[in-house]
Amino acid sequence: MSMDRTFFHLDTHDSHLDSDAFPLPSANSSQDRNPTYSLASRTSQSPTISKSMTSSAAAIVDKPGTPLAGAKHIVLLHGPNLNLLGTREPERYGTETLDDVVNRAKAQAESLGIKLDALQSNHEGVLIDRIHQARFEGADAIILNAGAWTHTSVAIRDALLAADVPFLEVHITNVHAREPFRHHSYLSDKATGVIAGLGTYGYVAAVDFAARYMKPKPKTAV
């Protein structure tokens, strides 16, 4: 299936969500506006997450013995201030550290038989250089939480377009339920998909999706 810049979303209130593996806040909870779930004690479980693509919906499920057709090499990138996860506004972003997030994403990738490299930087040029490198090393997908640069950086947008590596945009919080300036993204219209508001579980969902649906480009013979 072609996923060229196709928008998809993961709905935290969808009936296909396994509520035992991924508990949702109650209707009266303030977390409905900015859910920041912690699954630290539930990493062995794989919730079934529904996804919407155009007008159809399907469930992401494991089929033992079925080889995955998607990405074999993923680059996970984090932008400014995300090195402070765990201590920065824990009521909003949760108590998991960046190391926790990266380790869980790597564990998910390893369980699917794919490679995942990770980098966080507070320096825009460093992140741009790593995006360029992803192209030259033949990465199949980028998972990017650009932080505040999401809303400001034309340079990162241009780097992603120049690298021509499909990417998923991830946000821990529901940015559309926050300040108006966070509602605009310089990246979303070029992303394969956007995941926002699922807490740190969004990274697991992104790895899972990339491994299944973001097909590697044919390698050019040298």
mmCIF file of C-alpha atoms in Angstrom:
data_model
loop_
_atom_site.group_PDB
_atom_site.id
_atom_site.type_symbol
_atom_site.label_atom_id
_atom_site.label_comp_id
_atom_site.label_asym_id
_atom_site.label_seq_id
_atom_site.Cartn_x
_atom_site.Cartn_y
_atom_site.Cartn_z
ATOM 1 C CA MET A 1 0.000 0.000 0.000
ATOM 2 C CA SER A 2 1.311 3.438 -0.790
ATOM 3 C CA MET A 3 1.819 5.710 2.195
ATOM 4 C CA ASP A 4 3.285 8.694 0.392
ATOM 5 C CA ARG A 5 2.411 11.606 2.668
ATOM 6 C CA THR A 6 -0.878 10.035 3.694
ATOM 7 C CA PHE A 7 -2.299 11.522 6.860
ATOM 8 C CA PHE A 8 -3.363 9.138 9.559
ATOM 9 C CA HIS A 9 -4.317 9.561 13.177
ATOM 10 C CA LEU A 10 -4.513 7.430 16.273
ATOM 11 C CA ASP A 11 -7.695 8.138 18.177
ATOM 12 C CA THR A 12 -7.415 7.791 21.964
ATOM 13 C CA HIS A 13 -11.163 7.246 22.212
ATOM 14 C CA ASP A 14 -11.536 4.679 19.421
ATOM 15 C CA SER A 15 -13.475 1.504 20.160
ATOM 16 C CA HIS A 16 -10.605 -0.634 18.828
ATOM 17 C CA LEU A 17 -8.238 0.537 21.582
ATOM 18 C CA ASP A 18 -7.343 -2.153 24.121
ATOM 19 C CA SER A 19 -8.261 -0.326 27.310
ATOM 20 C CA ASP A 20 -6.663 -2.983 29.527
ATOM 21 C CA ALA A 21 -3.255 -2.497 27.958
ATOM 22 C CA PHE A 22 -3.620 1.255 27.469
ATOM 23 C CA PRO A 23 -6.000 2.748 30.073
ATOM 24 C CA LEU A 24 -7.796 5.914 29.047
ATOM 25 C CA PRO A 25 -8.734 8.751 31.409
ATOM 26 C CA SER A 26 -12.337 9.131 32.442
ATOM 27 C CA ALA A 27 -14.625 11.543 30.650
ATOM 28 C CA ASN A 28 -14.311 14.001 33.511
ATOM 29 C CA SER A 29 -10.552 13.793 33.783
ATOM 30 C CA SER A 30 -8.407 16.812 32.967
ATOM 31 C CA GLN A 31 -6.127 14.378 31.129
ATOM 32 C CA ASP A 32 -8.661 14.264 28.310
ATOM 33 C CA ARG A 33 -7.289 17.581 27.170
ATOM 34 C CA ASN A 34 -3.614 16.616 27.421
ATOM 35 C CA PRO A 35 -3.231 12.877 28.040
ATOM 36 C CA THR A 36 0.216 11.884 29.332
ATOM 37 C CA TYR A 37 -0.108 8.182 29.974
ATOM 38 C CA SER A 38 2.681 6.164 31.529
ATOM 39 C CA LEU A 39 3.078 2.575 30.382
ATOM 40 C CA ALA A 40 6.327 1.859 32.207
ATOM 41 C CA SER A 41 4.809 -1.191 33.889
ATOM 42 C CA ARG A 42 3.074 -2.385 30.728
ATOM 43 C CA THR A 43 5.868 -2.588 28.184
ATOM 44 C CA SER A 44 5.310 -6.301 27.623
ATOM 45 C CA GLN A 45 1.814 -5.698 26.295
ATOM 46 C CA SER A 46 1.024 -4.608 22.755
ATOM 47 C CA PRO A 47 -2.270 -2.733 22.608
ATOM 48 C CA THR A 48 -4.273 -2.888 19.414
ATOM 49 C CA ILE A 49 -4.449 0.652 18.044
ATOM 50 C CA SER A 50 -6.831 1.643 15.305
ATOM 51 C CA LYS A 51 -5.602 3.835 12.494
ATOM 52 C CA SER A 52 -7.540 5.836 9.942
ATOM 53 C CA MET A 53 -6.332 6.150 6.378
ATOM 54 C CA THR A 54 -8.565 8.194 4.103
ATOM 55 C CA SER A 55 -12.064 6.756 4.654
ATOM 56 C CA SER A 56 -11.077 3.254 5.764
ATOM 57 C CA ALA A 57 -9.936 1.969 9.132
ATOM 58 C CA ALA A 58 -7.936 -1.074 10.064
ATOM 59 C CA ALA A 59 -6.379 -2.487 13.201
ATOM 60 C CA ILE A 60 -2.650 -2.847 13.699
ATOM 61 C CA VAL A 61 -2.253 -6.433 14.870
ATOM 62 C CA ASP A 62 0.570 -8.915 15.121
ATOM 63 C CA LYS A 63 0.459 -11.943 12.822
ATOM 64 C CA PRO A 64 3.105 -14.392 14.023
ATOM 65 C CA GLY A 65 5.338 -15.622 11.232
ATOM 66 C CA THR A 66 4.360 -12.862 8.828
ATOM 67 C CA PRO A 67 7.403 -10.843 7.704
ATOM 68 C CA LEU A 68 6.990 -7.090 8.058
ATOM 69 C CA ALA A 69 7.032 -5.149 4.804
ATOM 70 C CA GLY A 70 7.996 -1.764 6.201
ATOM 71 C CA ALA A 71 11.087 0.087 7.382
ATOM 72 C CA LYS A 72 14.211 -1.838 8.366
ATOM 73 C CA HIS A 73 16.169 1.176 9.622
ATOM 74 C CA ILE A 74 14.558 4.018 11.589
ATOM 75 C CA VAL A 75 16.135 7.213 12.904
ATOM 76 C CA LEU A 76 14.453 8.675 16.014
ATOM 77 C CA LEU A 77 15.098 12.394 16.529
ATOM 78 C CA HIS A 78 14.232 14.741 19.403
ATOM 79 C CA GLY A 79 14.512 18.511 19.414
ATOM 80 C CA PRO A 80 15.069 21.147 22.110
ATOM 81 C CA ASN A 81 14.263 20.671 25.802
ATOM 82 C CA LEU A 82 13.258 17.041 25.363
ATOM 83 C CA ASN A 83 16.435 16.043 27.197
ATOM 84 C CA LEU A 84 14.561 17.302 30.283
ATOM 85 C CA LEU A 85 11.737 14.771 30.020
ATOM 86 C CA GLY A 86 10.902 13.369 33.429
ATOM 87 C CA THR A 87 11.530 16.650 35.239
ATOM 88 C CA ARG A 88 10.147 19.238 32.813
ATOM 89 C CA GLU A 89 6.472 19.901 33.577
ATOM 90 C CA PRO A 90 5.791 16.290 34.631
ATOM 91 C CA GLU A 91 2.095 17.055 34.997
ATOM 92 C CA ARG A 92 2.049 17.631 31.240
ATOM 93 C CA TYR A 93 4.811 15.437 29.829
ATOM 94 C CA GLY A 94 4.890 12.648 32.408
ATOM 95 C CA THR A 95 7.735 11.306 34.537
ATOM 96 C CA GLU A 96 9.517 9.114 32.005
ATOM 97 C CA THR A 97 12.969 10.305 31.022
ATOM 98 C CA LEU A 98 14.264 10.620 27.479
ATOM 99 C CA ASP A 99 16.339 7.496 28.088
ATOM 100 C CA ASP A 100 13.142 5.658 29.055
ATOM 101 C CA VAL A 101 11.442 6.788 25.857
ATOM 102 C CA VAL A 102 14.377 5.873 23.616
ATOM 103 C CA ASN A 103 14.926 2.513 25.310
ATOM 104 C CA ARG A 104 11.281 1.584 24.854
ATOM 105 C CA ALA A 105 11.352 2.601 21.194
ATOM 106 C CA LYS A 106 14.535 0.570 20.674
ATOM 107 C CA ALA A 107 12.989 -2.429 22.431
ATOM 108 C CA GLN A 108 9.960 -2.194 20.142
ATOM 109 C CA ALA A 109 12.204 -1.948 17.092
ATOM 110 C CA GLU A 110 14.311 -4.901 18.224
ATOM 111 C CA SER A 111 11.192 -6.997 18.789
ATOM 112 C CA LEU A 112 10.229 -6.295 15.169
ATOM 113 C CA GLY A 113 13.685 -7.084 13.835
ATOM 114 C CA ILE A 114 14.595 -3.566 12.752
ATOM 115 C CA LYS A 115 17.386 -1.112 13.540
ATOM 116 C CA LEU A 116 16.716 2.158 15.385
ATOM 117 C CA ASP A 117 19.225 4.974 15.941
ATOM 118 C CA ALA A 118 18.390 7.917 18.211
ATOM 119 C CA LEU A 119 19.602 11.476 18.729
ATOM 120 C CA GLN A 120 18.447 14.474 20.765
ATOM 121 C CA SER A 121 19.863 17.954 20.337
ATOM 122 C CA ASN A 122 19.153 21.476 21.496
ATOM 123 C CA HIS A 123 21.043 22.781 18.449
ATOM 124 C CA GLU A 124 19.102 23.078 15.215
ATOM 125 C CA GLY A 125 22.099 22.523 12.956
ATOM 126 C CA VAL A 126 22.966 19.252 14.694
ATOM 127 C CA LEU A 127 19.474 17.922 14.035
ATOM 128 C CA ILE A 128 19.639 19.058 10.411
ATOM 129 C CA ASP A 129 22.989 17.310 9.950
ATOM 130 C CA ARG A 130 21.493 14.089 11.336
ATOM 131 C CA ILE A 131 18.536 14.341 8.944
ATOM 132 C CA HIS A 132 20.992 14.676 6.044
ATOM 133 C CA GLN A 133 22.955 11.703 7.358
ATOM 134 C CA ALA A 134 19.782 9.603 7.416
ATOM 135 C CA ARG A 135 19.573 9.979 3.656
ATOM 136 C CA PHE A 136 23.175 9.036 2.959
ATOM 137 C CA GLU A 137 23.132 6.005 5.258
ATOM 138 C CA GLY A 138 19.968 4.689 3.617
ATOM 139 C CA ALA A 139 17.503 5.042 6.502
ATOM 140 C CA ASP A 140 13.958 4.027 5.601
ATOM 141 C CA ALA A 141 12.057 6.295 8.011
ATOM 142 C CA ILE A 142 12.510 9.131 10.481
ATOM 143 C CA ILE A 143 10.445 9.533 13.639
ATOM 144 C CA LEU A 144 10.695 13.160 14.720
ATOM 145 C CA ASN A 145 9.590 15.113 17.756
ATOM 146 C CA ALA A 146 11.032 18.494 16.845
ATOM 147 C CA GLY A 147 9.669 20.166 19.984
ATOM 148 C CA ALA A 148 9.296 23.918 19.594
ATOM 149 C CA TRP A 149 11.023 23.785 16.205
ATOM 150 C CA THR A 150 7.855 22.147 14.891
ATOM 151 C CA HIS A 151 6.242 25.581 14.976
ATOM 152 C CA THR A 152 9.193 27.701 13.855
ATOM 153 C CA SER A 153 11.769 25.892 11.744
ATOM 154 C CA VAL A 154 11.686 26.266 7.991
ATOM 155 C CA ALA A 155 15.246 24.904 8.018
ATOM 156 C CA ILE A 156 14.182 21.540 9.468
ATOM 157 C CA ARG A 157 11.302 21.364 7.003
ATOM 158 C CA ASP A 158 13.726 21.979 4.132
ATOM 159 C CA ALA A 159 16.167 19.395 5.497
ATOM 160 C CA LEU A 160 13.435 16.755 5.597
ATOM 161 C CA LEU A 161 12.405 17.556 2.036
ATOM 162 C CA ALA A 162 16.018 17.470 0.857
ATOM 163 C CA ALA A 163 16.717 14.167 2.608
ATOM 164 C CA ASP A 164 13.619 12.638 1.019
ATOM 165 C CA VAL A 165 13.242 10.093 3.836
ATOM 166 C CA PRO A 166 9.600 9.464 4.862
ATOM 167 C CA PHE A 167 8.927 10.705 8.382
ATOM 168 C CA LEU A 168 6.390 10.574 11.180
ATOM 169 C CA GLU A 169 5.793 13.644 13.343
ATOM 170 C CA VAL A 170 5.264 12.793 17.022
ATOM 171 C CA HIS A 171 4.147 14.928 19.967
ATOM 172 C CA ILE A 172 3.693 13.686 23.516
ATOM 173 C CA THR A 173 0.843 16.091 24.223
ATOM 174 C CA ASN A 174 -2.146 17.061 22.121
ATOM 175 C CA VAL A 175 -0.639 20.228 20.680
ATOM 176 C CA HIS A 176 -4.008 21.249 19.232
ATOM 177 C CA ALA A 177 -5.441 21.527 22.740
ATOM 178 C CA ARG A 178 -2.664 23.877 23.861
ATOM 179 C CA GLU A 179 -1.629 27.441 23.051
ATOM 180 C CA PRO A 180 -2.645 28.677 19.586
ATOM 181 C CA PHE A 181 0.962 29.071 18.426
ATOM 182 C CA ARG A 182 1.423 25.304 18.862
ATOM 183 C CA HIS A 183 -1.433 24.528 16.478
ATOM 184 C CA HIS A 184 0.706 25.285 13.416
ATOM 185 C CA SER A 185 3.357 22.856 12.208
ATOM 186 C CA TYR A 186 5.890 23.452 9.460
ATOM 187 C CA LEU A 187 6.198 19.670 9.140
ATOM 188 C CA SER A 188 2.745 18.075 9.175
ATOM 189 C CA ASP A 189 1.826 18.604 5.532
ATOM 190 C CA LYS A 190 4.962 16.743 4.450
ATOM 191 C CA ALA A 191 4.794 13.968 7.053
ATOM 192 C CA THR A 192 3.547 10.473 6.305
ATOM 193 C CA GLY A 193 1.528 10.816 9.506
ATOM 194 C CA VAL A 194 1.169 12.752 12.751
ATOM 195 C CA ILE A 195 0.772 11.252 16.232
ATOM 196 C CA ALA A 196 -0.153 13.657 19.025
ATOM 197 C CA GLY A 197 -1.598 13.327 22.504
ATOM 198 C CA LEU A 198 -0.849 9.642 23.149
ATOM 199 C CA GLY A 199 1.841 10.374 25.697
ATOM 200 C CA THR A 200 5.137 8.562 25.285
ATOM 201 C CA TYR A 201 3.266 5.568 23.863
ATOM 202 C CA GLY A 202 3.154 7.559 20.630
ATOM 203 C CA TYR A 203 6.749 6.530 19.947
ATOM 204 C CA VAL A 204 5.904 2.832 20.231
ATOM 205 C CA ALA A 205 2.978 3.353 17.854
ATOM 206 C CA ALA A 206 5.250 5.210 15.436
ATOM 207 C CA VAL A 207 7.865 2.440 15.410
ATOM 208 C CA ASP A 208 5.143 -0.166 14.948
ATOM 209 C CA PHE A 209 3.575 1.729 12.053
ATOM 210 C CA ALA A 210 6.891 2.402 10.326
ATOM 211 C CA ALA A 211 7.885 -1.253 10.560
ATOM 212 C CA ARG A 212 4.670 -2.360 8.908
ATOM 213 C CA TYR A 213 3.747 0.292 6.383
ATOM 214 C CA MET A 214 6.671 2.602 5.526
ATOM 215 C CA LYS A 215 8.224 0.478 2.793
ATOM 216 C CA PRO A 216 11.958 0.802 2.154
ATOM 217 C CA LYS A 217 12.956 2.445 -1.096
ATOM 218 C CA PRO A 218 14.725 0.205 -3.602
ATOM 219 C CA LYS A 219 18.472 0.449 -3.089
ATOM 220 C CA THR A 220 20.364 1.854 -6.054
ATOM 221 C CA ALA A 221 23.181 -0.355 -7.263
ATOM 222 C CA VAL A 222 26.616 1.244 -7.107
#
